[in-house]
Short mmCIF file of C-alpha atoms in Angstrom, two decimals:
data_model
loop_
_atom_site.label_atom_id
_atom_site.label_comp_id
_atom_site.label_asym_id
_atom_site.label_seq_id
_atom_site.Cartn_x
_atom_site.Cartn_y
_atom_site.Cartn_z
CA MET A 235 -10.24 -0.43 -0.14
CA LEU A 236 -7.51 -1.96 -1.93
CA THR A 237 -4.61 -0.07 -3.71
CA VAL A 238 -2.99 -3.20 -5.30
CA ASP A 239 -4.92 -4.56 -8.21
CA PHE A 240 -4.80 -8.28 -7.98
CA SER A 241 -5.94 -8.70 -11.63
CA ARG A 242 -2.52 -7.15 -12.49
CA PHE A 243 -0.69 -8.80 -9.61
CA PRO A 244 -1.67 -12.55 -9.70
CA LEU A 245 -1.70 -14.43 -6.38
CA ALA A 246 -1.99 -18.19 -6.13
CA ALA A 247 -3.32 -20.13 -3.23
CA GLY A 248 -0.38 -21.28 -1.07
CA ASP A 249 1.79 -18.33 -2.05
CA ARG A 250 3.88 -17.03 0.96
CA VAL A 251 3.15 -13.36 1.19
CA LEU A 252 4.75 -10.54 3.17
CA ASP A 253 2.62 -7.50 3.70
CA LEU A 254 5.32 -4.97 5.01
CA GLY A 255 4.08 -2.06 6.84
CA CYS A 256 0.66 -3.66 6.84
CA GLY A 257 -1.05 -0.87 8.84
CA ALA A 258 -4.71 -1.87 9.40
CA GLY A 259 -4.22 -5.02 7.25
CA ARG A 260 -6.36 -4.44 4.29
CA HIS A 261 -4.00 -6.10 1.76
CA ALA A 262 -3.03 -8.82 4.20
CA PHE A 263 -6.72 -9.67 4.72
CA GLU A 264 -7.37 -9.89 0.87
CA CYS A 265 -4.32 -12.21 0.50
CA TYR A 266 -5.63 -14.41 3.28
CA ARG A 267 -9.07 -14.67 1.63
CA ARG A 268 -7.26 -15.72 -1.51
CA GLY A 269 -5.69 -18.69 0.20
CA ALA A 270 -2.17 -17.33 0.73
CA GLN A 271 0.20 -17.97 3.59
CA VAL A 272 0.38 -14.36 4.91
CA VAL A 273 2.80 -12.72 7.16
CA ALA A 274 1.72 -9.02 8.13
CA VAL A 275 4.50 -6.95 9.52
CA ASP A 276 4.31 -3.45 11.04
CA ARG A 277 6.32 -1.50 13.60
CA ASN A 278 3.08 -0.40 15.22
CA GLY A 279 2.27 -2.85 17.94
CA GLU A 280 -1.24 -1.66 18.46
CA GLU A 281 -2.15 -2.01 14.92
CA ILE A 282 -0.53 -5.41 14.75
CA ARG A 283 -2.63 -6.72 17.71
CA GLU A 284 -5.78 -5.51 15.83
CA VAL A 285 -4.73 -7.27 12.58
CA ALA A 286 -4.11 -10.44 14.59
CA LYS A 287 -7.69 -10.17 16.03
CA TRP A 288 -9.17 -9.74 12.59
CA PHE A 289 -7.14 -12.78 11.24
CA ALA A 290 -8.56 -14.84 14.11
CA ALA A 291 -12.12 -13.66 13.40
CA MET A 292 -11.70 -14.32 9.68
CA LYS A 293 -10.55 -17.94 10.50
CA GLU A 294 -13.50 -18.40 12.89
CA ALA A 295 -15.96 -17.11 10.25
CA GLY A 296 -14.53 -19.30 7.54
CA GLU A 297 -13.53 -16.50 5.32
CA ALA A 298 -10.13 -18.07 4.40
CA PRO A 299 -9.95 -21.33 2.51
CA ALA A 300 -8.28 -24.46 3.87
CA GLY A 301 -4.48 -24.24 3.86
CA ALA A 302 -4.43 -20.49 4.24
CA THR A 303 -2.40 -19.20 7.15
CA ALA A 304 -2.09 -15.67 8.60
CA THR A 305 0.39 -14.22 11.11
CA ALA A 306 0.78 -10.72 12.37
CA MET A 307 4.02 -9.57 13.99
CA GLU A 308 5.88 -6.37 14.90
CA GLY A 309 9.05 -5.82 12.84
CA ASP A 310 11.57 -3.40 11.48
CA ALA A 311 11.44 -2.90 7.67
CA LEU A 312 15.17 -2.31 7.60
CA ALA A 313 15.99 -5.59 9.52
CA LEU A 314 13.45 -8.23 8.68
CA PRO A 315 13.59 -11.43 10.71
CA PHE A 316 13.36 -13.68 7.64
CA PRO A 317 15.86 -15.81 5.72
CA ASP A 318 16.81 -14.87 2.22
CA ASP A 319 14.23 -15.98 -0.47
CA SER A 320 11.50 -16.50 1.99
CA PHE A 321 8.44 -15.06 0.15
CA ASP A 322 6.78 -15.48 -3.28
CA VAL A 323 5.11 -12.17 -2.97
CA VAL A 324 5.95 -8.87 -1.17
CA ILE A 325 3.51 -5.89 -0.76
CA ILE A 326 4.44 -2.55 0.53
CA SER A 327 1.74 -0.05 0.37
CA GLU A 328 1.88 3.69 1.36
CA VAL A 329 4.89 3.09 3.47
CA MET A 330 8.12 4.12 1.57
CA GLU A 331 7.35 7.75 1.65
CA HIS A 332 7.62 7.62 5.53
CA ILE A 333 11.13 5.91 5.67
CA HIS A 334 14.42 7.78 5.37
CA ASP A 335 16.36 4.86 4.09
CA ASP A 336 14.18 3.71 1.29
CA LYS A 337 17.03 2.09 -0.45
CA GLY A 338 17.57 0.00 2.66
CA VAL A 339 13.97 -1.14 2.64
CA LEU A 340 14.08 -2.07 -0.95
CA ALA A 341 17.27 -4.09 -0.31
CA GLU A 342 15.56 -5.99 2.48
CA MET A 343 12.44 -6.73 0.42
CA VAL A 344 14.59 -7.95 -2.47
CA ARG A 345 16.63 -10.09 -0.11
CA VAL A 346 13.53 -11.87 1.30
CA LEU A 347 11.81 -12.17 -2.02
CA LYS A 348 12.36 -15.54 -3.97
CA PRO A 349 13.91 -15.32 -7.41
CA GLY A 350 10.92 -15.14 -9.78
CA GLY A 351 8.82 -13.69 -7.07
CA ARG A 352 6.57 -10.55 -7.32
CA ILE A 353 6.50 -7.22 -5.48
CA ALA A 354 3.88 -4.46 -5.41
CA ILE A 355 4.83 -0.99 -4.21
CA THR A 356 2.43 1.89 -3.74
CA VAL A 357 3.23 5.48 -2.84
CA PRO A 358 1.27 8.83 -2.97
CA ARG A 359 1.34 10.15 -6.51
CA TYR A 360 3.57 13.11 -7.16
CA GLY A 361 0.97 15.65 -8.40
CA PRO A 362 -1.89 15.11 -5.83
CA GLU A 363 0.62 14.93 -3.00
CA LYS A 364 2.38 18.12 -4.02
CA ILE A 365 -0.90 19.89 -3.79
CA CYS A 366 -1.49 18.49 -0.19
CA TRP A 367 1.89 19.66 0.89
CA ALA A 368 1.25 23.21 -0.65
CA LEU A 369 -2.07 23.52 1.12
CA SER A 370 -0.98 22.29 4.56
CA ASP A 371 2.37 21.87 6.35
CA ALA A 372 0.49 19.94 9.11
CA TYR A 373 -0.36 17.22 6.53
CA HIS A 374 3.22 16.06 6.39
CA GLU A 375 5.23 17.82 9.08
CA VAL A 376 4.17 15.33 11.94
CA GLU A 377 6.17 12.56 13.51
CA GLY A 378 6.14 9.58 11.30
CA GLY A 379 4.71 11.71 8.39
CA HIS A 380 5.60 11.78 4.73
CA ILE A 381 9.21 12.83 4.15
CA ARG A 382 9.37 12.70 0.39
CA ILE A 383 7.31 12.76 -2.70
CA TYR A 384 8.21 10.35 -5.36
CA LYS A 385 8.07 10.89 -9.06
CA ALA A 386 7.13 7.70 -10.83
CA ASP A 387 10.61 7.56 -12.65
CA GLU A 388 12.44 8.06 -9.46
CA LEU A 389 10.74 5.14 -7.72
CA LEU A 390 11.02 2.82 -10.79
CA GLY A 391 14.72 3.87 -11.01
CA LYS A 392 15.28 2.88 -7.34
CA MET A 393 13.49 -0.43 -7.97
CA LYS A 394 15.78 -1.30 -10.91
CA ALA A 395 18.83 -0.28 -8.96
CA ALA A 396 17.70 -2.70 -6.26
CA GLY A 397 17.66 -5.50 -8.77
CA LEU A 398 13.96 -5.64 -9.51
CA LYS A 399 12.36 -5.71 -13.05
CA PRO A 400 9.25 -3.56 -13.14
CA TYR A 401 6.47 -4.78 -15.38
CA GLY A 402 3.47 -2.57 -14.89
CA THR A 403 2.15 0.67 -13.23
CA HIS A 404 -1.13 2.36 -12.68
CA HIS A 405 -2.82 5.01 -10.52
CA ALA A 406 -5.44 4.39 -7.90
CA HIS A 407 -8.07 6.27 -5.70
CA GLY A 408 -8.88 9.14 -8.00
CA LEU A 409 -11.93 9.92 -5.88
CA HIS A 410 -9.70 10.25 -2.81
CA SER A 411 -7.51 13.19 -3.99
CA PRO A 412 -10.17 15.88 -3.68
CA TYR A 413 -11.00 14.68 -0.12
CA TRP A 414 -7.29 15.17 1.03
CA TRP A 415 -7.25 18.52 -0.68
CA LEU A 416 -10.32 19.47 1.33
CA LYS A 417 -8.76 18.10 4.51
CA CYS A 418 -5.62 20.07 3.93
CA ALA A 419 -7.42 23.32 2.98
CA PHE A 420 -9.76 23.21 6.07
CA GLY A 421 -7.30 21.60 8.46
CA VAL A 422 -6.15 18.08 8.57
CA ASP A 423 -7.59 17.52 11.96
CA ASN A 424 -10.89 19.37 11.20
CA ASP A 425 -13.43 16.71 10.40
CA LYS A 426 -16.34 18.99 11.09
CA ALA A 427 -16.03 21.28 8.09
CA LEU A 428 -19.00 20.78 6.04
CA PRO A 429 -17.29 20.10 2.62
CA VAL A 430 -15.05 17.47 4.42
CA LYS A 431 -17.97 15.82 6.13
CA ALA A 432 -19.99 15.75 2.83
CA TYR A 433 -17.11 14.32 0.75
CA HIS A 434 -16.37 11.68 3.43
CA LYS A 435 -19.91 10.54 3.34
CA LEU A 436 -19.58 10.06 -0.47
CA LEU A 437 -16.43 7.98 -0.02
CA VAL A 438 -18.01 5.79 2.59
CA TRP A 439 -21.00 5.25 0.39
CA ASP A 440 -18.73 4.42 -2.58
CA ILE A 441 -16.78 1.91 -0.51
CA MET A 442 -19.76 0.24 1.01
CA LYS A 443 -22.10 0.15 -2.09
CA LYS A 444 -19.66 0.28 -4.99
CA PRO A 445 -22.16 1.98 -7.26
CA LEU A 446 -21.50 1.87 -10.99
CA ALA A 447 -21.54 5.70 -11.25
CA THR A 448 -18.54 6.15 -8.80
CA ARG A 449 -16.82 3.14 -10.21
CA LEU A 450 -16.81 4.70 -13.61
CA ALA A 451 -15.95 8.14 -12.25
CA GLU A 452 -12.90 6.72 -10.43
CA GLN A 453 -11.79 4.88 -13.68
CA ALA A 454 -11.76 8.12 -15.49
CA LEU A 455 -10.20 10.14 -12.68
CA ASN A 456 -7.34 7.70 -11.87
CA PRO A 457 -5.11 8.57 -14.80
CA LEU A 458 -5.59 12.25 -14.06
CA ILE A 459 -5.63 12.70 -10.19
CA GLY A 460 -5.28 9.12 -8.83
CA LYS A 461 -4.09 9.47 -5.25
CA SER A 462 -1.60 6.52 -5.37
CA PHE A 463 1.03 5.42 -7.79
CA VAL A 464 1.33 1.58 -7.99
CA ALA A 465 4.26 -0.26 -9.41
CA TYR A 466 4.72 -4.01 -9.95
CA ALA A 467 7.91 -5.85 -10.38
CA THR A 468 9.65 -9.22 -10.37
CA LYS A 469 12.93 -10.43 -8.95
CA PRO A 470 14.71 -12.04 -11.84
CA HIS A 471 16.20 -15.51 -11.52
CA LEU A 472 19.98 -15.61 -11.50
CA PRO A 473 21.61 -16.78 -14.73
CA VAL A 474 22.88 -20.35 -14.53
CA GLY A 475 26.17 -20.35 -12.73
CA ALA A 476 25.81 -16.89 -11.36
CA THR A 477 26.30 -16.01 -7.70
CA GLN A 478 25.02 -13.26 -5.59
#
C-alpha cells in the first residue's frame, strides 16, 4: 500500500533514492522495482534486517531490473551518514510526526538531496488524526508515538523555510481513516472487536484484489477524509555564482 503517488512523483531508472524512516520498506521496494539505486534507512534494527531480507529475495526472484541496487541500513535521521548532494530523490513517509526536531530532519534531507532533486513527504492528515487523538490517548501517548498533528499549511511552510519548492499535494488512504477511528473507539490494542475485525477484512480484500468499487470509493473519500497528507517538492538549483 503506497502513500506516494509515483504518477505525480516521477522516478527514473538509475535514480539514487533515500527512503528515510523506511519502516517495513513499502516505498523502498517500489523504487527498487522501478530500477532505482535505493538506500533504505531506519533507526529500528529489526525492521532494517527484514527489509534487507526482502531486498535479497526480490533480487533472487528477478523483481528488480538490471542496474537497480538496494541497501538497508540503520541510521539517525538527524545525522545522516551521507555527503551533501548524494540523492536524486528522498522519501519520508509517516515519520516526521514522530520526531521532535522536525526542522532538523528537513535540514538533513535538503542537505543530502541534489539540487534539482525531488522529495516526497507524507504525514497523517490533520482532521482524521485529530479524531483519533480525541477518541484515544493510547493512540498517540506511547513511546515513539505521534507527538504532533500537522496542518497542511504548517508543513508546507516548514518545507519552504528549509529551502524546498513545493509543487503538489494530495490526500491518500480515505478508506483507512474509519478503520483507525474504530480502533481508537474500541481500543487500539483490541483487534477482536467485531467492527474492527470486519473493517480490517475489507481493507485486506481491497489491498489484495484492488476491486474497482473500492478504488472508486477511495478516490471519492480521499479529498474528504484521506488519512495521509502528501506533499511533493524540489530542491532548487542555486543561481549562477551563488554559494551555500
